[in-house]
Amino acid sequence: SLSDRLTATFKNLRGKGRLSEADVDGTVREIRRALLDADVAVPVVRAFVAQVKERALGAEVSESLNPGQQVVKIVNEELVAILGGETRRLNLAKNPPTVIMLAGLQGAGKTTLAGKLAKHLKAEGHTPMLVACDLQRPNAVKQLQINGERAGVPVYAPHPGVSSEFDTPTGDPVAVARDGVAEAKSKLHDIVIVDTAGRLGVDTEMMQQAANIRAAINPDEVLFVIDAMIGQDAVNTAQAFHEGVDFTGVVLSKLDGDARGGAALSVASVTGKPVMFASTGENLDDFEIFHPDRMASRILDMGDVLTLIEQAEKNWDKGEAERMAKKFADQEDFTLDDFLMQMAQIKKMGSMKKLLGMMPGAQISRQQLEQFDERQIDRVEAIVRSMTPHERVAPKIINGSRRARIAKGSGVSVSEVNQMLERFTEAQKMMKKMAAGGGIPGMPGAGR
Ligand code: GDP
Ligand code: MG
């Protein structure tokens, strides 16, 4: 029955007991869909969802959040943890230079990242040098030299020429890497960034070469660069590099595209390595320190919900909420007094536009939200206070002459009284929709 549904919805407000399978399932289903939409690899999604479910089941019911919100909160915490928790900073060598090696498939964004990272580190007061070890791809050395010039840092490269037709330098990338690091040391650069070659797909020869470079230069960091658009392939590629070269951190590139960053979760989850930087464009400044918490909300696509959850936890008044829940259970009873109280509660909770969407079970459109203005709450209050108790519980009786009297009493125009009563009717309709079982858009599990 209706009242059963509502009792279930507001069960959390009693702040007793534990989350049940029924509380958790709906939201977990939404989360699974959100992760798959974000292109998180299927096995990763499966494992993650199981982990979240296990933690959510048996969690103590929150006083301030409904079960859906509570599950979203757990999901977010788990996501942040997998992505590395805190932002991890580069490991700097005690005896400079700090050696940073880049690895990843061809086209992943290594050479671009080399320039970005050099520029970033230079701005932080370091004296980086770049080393060009991609001797396979035509123009790879030249590309790094251009990036180095833009970043204002020197580039160590093998002597050019030799392969006549393709402008491809020949030589041994391992030797170049070793010589480059020695050069950086002798010239007192405190950081050296070694760019390497990649292939279009995972390839044993490439992996062996990367492993050999690693062995030769003993880097302090090996950064695995992966294209955020790679999607489901992220797991296999990351695993291959994890086993073949072994890396210490992940850089997610091309995050300026459509990708929601599911690859970050896939890679971090299967390798246990933190994501450290994000590349967000072709220019050297399109570079960011990676923040696990921000990426978690990007992957979930629920940034607003998370903000609301935080605020709700801080501000939710349990007593008011319970009274409101009872009123919701019988929408016919929803009066102007309740409307007033709802306004006051919302006002207390913070930004009205955002928080209206949080009223338990409320279903409200973006357009409706836009129409609300926090300053109007005060005016609404004045208008309702100018009404008789009877008018407040039976607004239908408020005819023209009553409207004129109310307008006069509250110091507003009759048309403002009319507008306010329209808004009240809207709110009443909202209650009816809610009572009919609608959910909050974008808030899974909230509207059972
Ligand atoms: P590498 O083969 O791993 O060295 O990859 P590159 O650095 O040569 O990059 C391959 C292509 O991707 C180039 O055209 C870059 O301009 C482009 N690229 C690299 N990083 C980004 C990024 O973060 N966003 C976008 N949109 N393009 C990028
Ligand atoms: Mg390259």
Coordinates of C-alpha atoms and ligand atoms in Angstrom, one line a residue:
S1 CA 0.0 0.0 0.0
L2 CA 0.9 3.6 -0.3
S3 CA 1.6 4.0 3.4
D4 CA 3.8 0.9 3.4
R5 CA 5.8 2.3 0.6
L6 CA 6.3 5.5 2.4
T7 CA 7.1 3.9 5.7
A8 CA 9.7 2.0 3.8
T9 CA 11.1 5.1 2.2
F10 CA 11.4 6.9 5.5
K11 CA 12.5 3.9 7.6
N12 CA 15.9 5.4 7.7
L13 CA 14.7 8.5 9.5
R14 CA 14.1 6.3 12.5
G15 CA 17.8 5.8 12.7
K16 CA 17.5 2.2 13.8
G17 CA 18.6 -1.1 12.3
R18 CA 20.7 -2.1 9.4
L19 CA 20.5 -1.7 5.7
S20 CA 18.7 -4.6 4.1
E21 CA 19.1 -6.3 0.7
A22 CA 16.0 -4.3 -0.4
D23 CA 17.5 -1.1 0.7
V24 CA 20.7 -1.7 -1.2
D25 CA 19.7 -3.5 -4.4
G26 CA 18.1 -0.7 -6.3
T27 CA 21.0 1.7 -5.8
V28 CA 23.6 -1.0 -6.5
R29 CA 21.8 -1.7 -9.8
E30 CA 22.1 2.0 -10.7
I31 CA 25.7 2.1 -9.7
R32 CA 26.5 -0.9 -11.9
R33 CA 24.9 0.9 -14.8
A34 CA 26.8 4.2 -14.1
L35 CA 30.1 2.3 -14.0
L36 CA 29.4 0.4 -17.2
D37 CA 28.4 3.7 -18.9
A38 CA 31.7 5.2 -17.7
D39 CA 33.4 2.3 -19.5
V40 CA 34.7 0.6 -16.5
A41 CA 35.7 -2.9 -17.5
V42 CA 33.0 -5.5 -16.8
P43 CA 35.0 -7.8 -14.4
V44 CA 36.1 -4.7 -12.5
V45 CA 32.5 -3.6 -12.2
R46 CA 31.4 -7.0 -11.0
A47 CA 34.1 -7.2 -8.3
F48 CA 33.5 -3.6 -7.2
V49 CA 29.7 -4.0 -7.0
A50 CA 30.1 -7.1 -4.9
Q51 CA 32.5 -5.3 -2.6
V52 CA 30.1 -2.3 -2.1
K53 CA 27.2 -4.6 -1.5
E54 CA 29.0 -6.5 1.1
R55 CA 29.9 -3.3 2.9
A56 CA 26.5 -1.7 2.5
L57 CA 24.6 -4.8 3.8
G58 CA 24.7 -4.7 7.5
A59 CA 25.8 -1.1 7.6
E60 CA 24.0 0.8 10.3
V61 CA 21.1 2.8 9.0
S62 CA 22.0 6.5 8.9
E63 CA 19.8 9.1 10.6
S64 CA 20.4 11.7 8.0
L65 CA 20.5 9.8 4.7
N66 CA 18.0 7.6 3.0
P67 CA 19.3 4.1 2.0
G68 CA 20.0 5.2 -1.6
Q69 CA 22.1 8.1 -0.5
Q70 CA 23.9 5.9 2.0
V71 CA 24.8 3.4 -0.6
V72 CA 26.0 6.2 -2.9
K73 CA 28.2 7.4 -0.1
I74 CA 29.8 4.0 0.4
V75 CA 30.3 3.6 -3.3
N76 CA 32.1 7.0 -3.4
E77 CA 34.3 6.1 -0.5
E78 CA 35.3 2.8 -2.2
L79 CA 36.0 4.4 -5.5
V80 CA 38.2 7.0 -3.9
A81 CA 40.1 4.3 -2.1
I82 CA 40.7 2.2 -5.2
L83 CA 41.8 5.3 -7.2
G84 CA 44.6 5.8 -4.7
G85 CA 42.9 7.6 -1.8
E86 CA 45.0 10.7 -1.4
T87 CA 46.7 12.3 -4.4
R88 CA 50.1 10.7 -4.6
R89 CA 53.1 12.9 -5.3
L90 CA 56.1 12.0 -7.3
N91 CA 58.7 10.0 -5.5
L92 CA 61.9 12.1 -5.6
A93 CA 65.3 10.5 -5.4
K94 CA 67.4 11.2 -2.4
N95 CA 70.4 11.5 -4.8
P96 CA 69.3 13.4 -7.9
P97 CA 68.5 13.1 -10.6
T98 CA 65.1 11.6 -10.0
V99 CA 64.5 9.3 -13.0
I100 CA 61.0 9.1 -14.4
M101 CA 60.3 6.6 -17.2
L102 CA 57.2 6.8 -19.4
A103 CA 55.6 3.6 -20.8
G104 CA 52.5 2.9 -22.7
L105 CA 51.0 2.0 -26.1
Q106 CA 51.8 4.1 -29.2
G107 CA 49.4 7.1 -29.3
A108 CA 48.7 6.9 -25.6
G109 CA 50.2 10.4 -25.1
K110 CA 53.6 9.7 -23.6
T111 CA 55.6 12.2 -25.7
T112 CA 53.0 14.8 -25.1
L113 CA 53.0 14.0 -21.4
A114 CA 56.8 14.3 -21.3
G115 CA 56.5 17.9 -22.3
K116 CA 53.7 18.6 -19.9
L117 CA 55.4 17.0 -17.0
A118 CA 58.6 18.8 -17.7
K119 CA 56.8 22.2 -17.9
H120 CA 54.9 21.4 -14.7
L121 CA 58.1 20.4 -12.8
K122 CA 60.0 23.4 -14.1
A123 CA 57.3 25.7 -12.8
E124 CA 57.8 24.0 -9.4
G125 CA 61.4 24.9 -9.4
H126 CA 62.9 21.7 -10.8
T127 CA 65.5 21.5 -13.6
P128 CA 64.1 18.6 -15.7
M129 CA 65.7 17.2 -18.8
L130 CA 64.0 15.0 -21.4
V131 CA 65.5 11.9 -23.0
A132 CA 64.3 10.6 -26.4
C133 CA 64.3 6.8 -26.5
D134 CA 61.6 6.2 -29.1
L135 CA 63.8 5.3 -32.0
Q136 CA 61.1 3.5 -33.8
R137 CA 58.5 5.9 -34.8
P138 CA 59.4 8.4 -37.6
N139 CA 59.7 11.9 -36.1
A140 CA 59.4 10.7 -32.5
V141 CA 62.6 12.4 -31.5
K142 CA 61.7 15.6 -33.3
Q143 CA 58.3 15.6 -31.6
L144 CA 60.0 15.4 -28.2
Q145 CA 62.4 18.1 -29.2
I146 CA 59.6 20.4 -30.1
N147 CA 57.8 19.7 -26.8
G148 CA 61.1 20.3 -24.9
E149 CA 61.5 23.6 -26.6
R150 CA 57.9 24.6 -25.8
A151 CA 58.5 23.6 -22.1
G152 CA 61.8 25.3 -22.1
V153 CA 63.8 22.2 -21.1
P154 CA 66.7 20.5 -22.9
V155 CA 66.2 17.2 -24.7
Y156 CA 68.9 14.5 -24.9
A157 CA 68.6 12.7 -28.2
P158 CA 70.7 10.3 -30.2
H159 CA 72.5 11.8 -33.2
P160 CA 70.0 12.3 -36.0
G161 CA 70.0 10.9 -39.4
V162 CA 71.0 7.5 -40.7
S163 CA 67.8 6.0 -41.9
S164 CA 67.5 8.0 -45.1
E165 CA 63.9 7.6 -46.1
F166 CA 61.9 8.0 -42.9
D167 CA 64.0 10.4 -40.8
T168 CA 64.1 7.6 -38.2
P169 CA 67.2 7.6 -36.0
T170 CA 68.7 4.3 -35.5
G171 CA 70.4 3.1 -32.4
D172 CA 69.9 1.3 -29.2
P173 CA 67.2 2.8 -27.1
V174 CA 68.6 1.2 -23.9
A175 CA 72.0 2.8 -24.6
V176 CA 70.3 6.2 -25.3
A177 CA 68.4 5.9 -22.0
R178 CA 71.5 5.1 -20.0
D179 CA 73.5 7.9 -21.7
G180 CA 70.7 10.3 -21.2
V181 CA 70.5 9.7 -17.5
A182 CA 74.3 10.0 -17.2
E183 CA 74.1 13.3 -19.1
A184 CA 71.4 14.6 -16.8
K185 CA 73.5 13.7 -13.9
S186 CA 76.6 15.4 -15.2
K187 CA 74.7 18.5 -16.1
L188 CA 73.1 18.6 -12.6
H189 CA 69.5 18.3 -13.7
D190 CA 67.5 17.2 -10.7
I191 CA 64.9 15.3 -12.8
V192 CA 65.2 13.3 -16.0
I193 CA 62.1 12.1 -17.9
V194 CA 62.7 9.2 -20.3
D195 CA 60.2 8.9 -23.2
T196 CA 60.0 5.4 -24.7
A197 CA 58.5 3.8 -27.8
G198 CA 55.1 2.1 -27.8
R199 CA 53.3 -0.2 -30.3
L200 CA 49.7 -0.1 -31.4
G201 CA 49.0 -3.2 -29.4
V202 CA 50.6 -5.1 -26.6
D203 CA 53.7 -6.8 -28.1
T204 CA 56.5 -8.9 -26.5
E205 CA 59.4 -7.1 -28.2
M206 CA 58.2 -3.7 -27.1
M207 CA 57.6 -5.0 -23.6
Q208 CA 61.1 -6.5 -23.5
Q209 CA 62.6 -3.2 -24.7
A210 CA 60.8 -1.3 -22.0
A211 CA 61.8 -3.8 -19.4
N212 CA 65.4 -3.5 -20.6
I213 CA 65.3 0.3 -20.4
R214 CA 63.9 0.0 -16.9
A215 CA 66.7 -2.3 -15.8
A216 CA 69.3 -0.1 -17.3
I217 CA 68.2 3.2 -15.6
N218 CA 66.5 2.0 -12.4
P219 CA 63.9 4.7 -12.4
D220 CA 62.3 6.2 -9.3
E221 CA 59.0 6.3 -11.1
V222 CA 57.6 4.4 -14.1
L223 CA 54.5 6.1 -15.3
F224 CA 52.1 4.1 -17.3
V225 CA 50.3 6.4 -19.7
I226 CA 46.9 5.2 -20.9
D227 CA 44.3 6.8 -23.2
A228 CA 41.1 7.3 -21.2
M229 CA 39.2 6.4 -24.3
I230 CA 40.6 2.9 -24.4
G231 CA 37.5 1.6 -22.7
Q232 CA 37.2 -2.1 -22.0
D233 CA 40.7 -2.8 -23.3
A234 CA 42.2 -0.9 -20.3
V235 CA 42.3 -4.0 -18.2
N236 CA 44.3 -6.2 -20.6
T237 CA 46.7 -3.4 -21.6
A238 CA 47.3 -2.4 -18.0
Q239 CA 47.8 -6.0 -16.9
A240 CA 50.3 -6.5 -19.8
F241 CA 52.4 -3.5 -18.8
H242 CA 52.1 -4.3 -15.1
E243 CA 53.6 -7.7 -15.7
G244 CA 55.9 -6.7 -18.5
V245 CA 57.5 -3.5 -17.2
D246 CA 55.9 -3.0 -13.8
F247 CA 55.0 0.6 -13.2
T248 CA 54.7 2.7 -10.1
G249 CA 51.9 5.1 -11.2
V250 CA 49.3 5.7 -13.8
V251 CA 48.7 8.8 -16.0
L252 CA 45.3 9.0 -17.7
S253 CA 45.4 10.9 -20.9
K254 CA 42.8 12.4 -23.2
L255 CA 40.4 13.1 -20.4
D256 CA 39.3 16.1 -22.4
G257 CA 37.3 13.8 -24.6
D258 CA 34.0 12.1 -23.9
A259 CA 35.5 9.5 -21.6
R260 CA 34.2 9.6 -18.1
G261 CA 37.3 8.0 -16.8
G262 CA 36.3 4.5 -16.2
A263 CA 39.7 3.4 -17.4
A264 CA 41.2 5.0 -14.3
L265 CA 39.1 2.6 -12.1
S266 CA 39.9 -0.4 -14.3
V267 CA 43.6 0.2 -14.2
A268 CA 43.9 1.1 -10.6
S269 CA 41.7 -1.8 -9.6
V270 CA 43.6 -4.5 -11.5
T271 CA 47.1 -3.2 -10.8
G272 CA 46.7 -1.6 -7.4
K273 CA 48.7 1.4 -8.6
P274 CA 47.6 4.9 -8.0
V275 CA 46.6 7.3 -10.8
M276 CA 48.8 10.4 -10.4
F277 CA 48.2 12.7 -13.3
A278 CA 45.7 13.5 -15.9
S279 CA 46.2 14.8 -19.4
T280 CA 43.4 16.9 -20.7
G281 CA 44.4 18.2 -24.2
E282 CA 47.1 18.7 -26.8
N283 CA 48.6 21.8 -25.2
L284 CA 51.4 21.6 -22.6
D285 CA 49.2 23.3 -20.0
D286 CA 46.4 20.7 -20.3
F287 CA 47.8 18.8 -17.4
E288 CA 46.4 18.1 -14.0
I289 CA 47.4 16.5 -10.7
F290 CA 44.9 13.6 -10.4
H291 CA 42.5 13.9 -7.5
P292 CA 40.8 10.5 -6.7
D293 CA 37.8 12.2 -5.1
R294 CA 37.1 14.3 -8.1
M295 CA 37.5 11.4 -10.5
A296 CA 35.2 9.3 -8.3
S297 CA 32.4 11.7 -8.8
R298 CA 33.2 12.1 -12.5
I299 CA 32.9 8.3 -12.9
L300 CA 29.7 8.1 -10.9
D301 CA 28.4 11.3 -12.6
M302 CA 26.8 12.1 -9.4
G303 CA 28.9 15.1 -8.2
D304 CA 25.8 17.0 -7.2
V305 CA 24.3 14.1 -5.3
L306 CA 27.5 13.7 -3.3
T307 CA 27.5 17.4 -2.4
L308 CA 23.9 17.1 -1.3
I309 CA 24.7 14.1 0.8
E310 CA 27.4 15.9 2.6
Q311 CA 25.1 18.9 3.3
A312 CA 22.2 16.7 4.3
E313 CA 24.3 14.9 6.8
K314 CA 25.3 18.1 8.3
N315 CA 21.9 19.8 8.4
W316 CA 19.1 17.3 8.3
D317 CA 16.7 17.9 11.2
K318 CA 15.4 14.5 12.2
G319 CA 12.3 15.7 14.0
E320 CA 11.2 18.0 11.2
A321 CA 11.9 15.3 8.7
E322 CA 9.8 12.7 10.5
R323 CA 6.9 15.1 10.8
M324 CA 7.3 15.9 7.1
A325 CA 7.4 12.2 6.3
K326 CA 4.1 11.7 8.0
K327 CA 2.6 14.5 6.1
F328 CA 3.8 13.1 2.8
A329 CA 2.1 9.9 3.7
D330 CA -1.2 11.7 3.3
Q331 CA -0.8 14.2 0.6
E332 CA -4.4 15.5 1.1
D333 CA -3.2 16.8 4.4
F334 CA -0.4 18.9 2.9
T335 CA -1.3 22.5 4.0
L336 CA 0.2 25.9 3.7
D337 CA 1.6 25.5 7.2
D338 CA 3.5 22.4 6.0
F339 CA 4.6 24.3 2.9
L340 CA 6.0 27.0 5.2
M341 CA 7.8 24.4 7.3
Q342 CA 9.1 22.8 4.2
M343 CA 10.5 26.1 3.1
A344 CA 12.1 26.7 6.5
Q345 CA 13.7 23.3 6.4
I346 CA 15.1 23.9 3.0
K347 CA 16.3 27.3 3.9
K348 CA 18.2 25.8 6.8
M349 CA 19.8 23.2 4.7
G350 CA 21.4 25.6 2.3
S351 CA 21.1 26.3 -1.3
M352 CA 17.5 25.9 -2.2
K353 CA 17.8 25.1 -5.8
K354 CA 20.1 22.2 -5.1
L355 CA 18.4 21.0 -2.0
L356 CA 14.8 21.0 -3.2
G357 CA 15.7 18.0 -5.2
M358 CA 16.7 16.3 -2.0
M359 CA 13.4 16.4 -0.2
P360 CA 12.7 12.7 0.4
G361 CA 11.0 11.3 -2.6
A362 CA 10.4 14.7 -4.2
Q363 CA 10.2 14.6 -7.9
I364 CA 11.0 18.0 -9.3
S365 CA 12.2 19.2 -12.7
R366 CA 15.2 21.3 -13.5
Q367 CA 12.8 24.0 -14.7
Q368 CA 10.9 23.9 -11.4
L369 CA 14.1 24.2 -9.5
E370 CA 15.2 27.2 -11.6
Q371 CA 11.9 29.0 -10.6
F372 CA 12.8 28.9 -6.9
D373 CA 14.6 31.7 -5.4
E374 CA 15.8 31.6 -1.8
R375 CA 14.9 35.2 -1.1
Q376 CA 11.3 34.3 -2.0
I377 CA 11.1 32.1 1.0
D378 CA 10.9 35.1 3.3
R379 CA 8.1 36.5 1.2
V380 CA 6.3 33.2 1.3
E381 CA 6.6 33.2 5.0
A382 CA 5.2 36.7 5.3
I383 CA 2.2 35.8 3.1
V384 CA 1.3 32.6 4.9
R385 CA 1.6 34.4 8.3
S386 CA -1.0 36.8 7.1
M387 CA -3.5 34.0 6.6
T388 CA -6.0 32.7 9.1
P389 CA -5.5 29.2 10.5
H390 CA -8.5 28.1 8.5
E391 CA -7.1 29.5 5.3
R392 CA -3.9 27.7 5.8
V393 CA -5.4 24.3 6.1
A394 CA -8.1 24.9 3.4
P395 CA -6.5 27.2 0.8
K396 CA -9.4 26.6 -1.6
I397 CA -11.4 29.1 0.4
I398 CA -9.0 31.9 -0.4
N399 CA -11.0 34.0 -2.8
G400 CA -10.4 37.5 -4.3
S401 CA -11.2 39.5 -1.2
R402 CA -9.2 37.2 1.1
R403 CA -6.3 37.6 -1.3
A404 CA -6.5 41.3 -1.2
R405 CA -6.5 41.2 2.6
I406 CA -3.6 38.8 2.7
A407 CA -1.6 41.0 0.3
K408 CA -2.2 44.0 2.4
G409 CA -1.3 42.2 5.6
S410 CA 2.0 40.9 4.3
G411 CA 3.0 44.0 2.3
V412 CA 3.0 42.4 -1.1
S413 CA 0.9 42.7 -4.2
V414 CA -2.1 40.6 -4.9
S415 CA -0.3 39.0 -7.9
E416 CA 2.5 37.9 -5.6
V417 CA -0.1 36.2 -3.4
N418 CA -1.5 34.6 -6.5
Q419 CA 1.9 33.4 -7.5
M420 CA 2.7 32.0 -4.1
L421 CA -0.6 30.1 -4.0
E422 CA 0.2 28.7 -7.5
R423 CA 3.6 27.5 -6.2
F424 CA 1.9 25.9 -3.2
T425 CA -0.4 24.0 -5.6
E426 CA 2.7 22.9 -7.5
A427 CA 4.2 21.6 -4.2
Q428 CA 1.0 19.8 -3.5
K429 CA 1.1 18.1 -6.9
M430 CA 4.7 17.2 -6.2
M431 CA 3.6 15.5 -3.0
K432 CA 1.0 13.6 -5.0
K433 CA 3.6 12.5 -7.5
M434 CA 5.9 11.5 -4.7
A435 CA 3.2 9.6 -3.0
A436 CA 2.5 7.8 -6.3
G437 CA 6.0 6.3 -6.0
G438 CA 8.2 8.5 -8.2
G439 CA 11.8 8.8 -7.4
I440 CA 14.2 11.6 -7.4
P441 CA 15.9 12.0 -10.8
G442 CA 19.6 11.2 -10.5
M443 CA 19.2 9.8 -7.0
P444 CA 19.0 6.1 -7.2
G445 CA 17.1 4.2 -4.6
A446 CA 15.7 7.3 -3.1
G447 CA 12.2 6.8 -4.3
R448 CA 11.1 3.3 -3.5
Ligands
GDP1 P1 52.7 8.6 -27.7 O1 52.7 7.7 -28.9 O2 52.3 7.8 -26.4 O3 54.0 9.3 -27.5 O4 51.6 9.7 -27.8 P2 51.7 11.2 -28.3 O5 52.2 12.0 -27.2 O6 52.4 11.3 -29.6 O7 50.2 11.5 -28.5 C1 49.4 10.9 -29.5 C2 48.4 11.9 -30.1 O8 47.5 12.2 -29.0 C3 49.0 13.2 -30.5 O9 48.3 13.7 -31.6 C4 48.7 14.1 -29.3 O10 48.6 15.5 -29.6 C5 47.4 13.6 -28.7 N1 47.3 13.7 -27.3 C6 48.1 13.4 -26.3 N2 47.6 13.7 -25.1 C7 46.4 14.2 -25.3 C8 45.3 14.7 -24.5 O11 45.4 14.7 -23.2 N3 44.2 15.1 -25.1 C9 44.1 15.1 -26.4 N4 42.9 15.5 -26.9 N5 45.0 14.7 -27.2 C10 46.2 14.2 -26.7
MG2 MG 55.8 9.1 -28.4

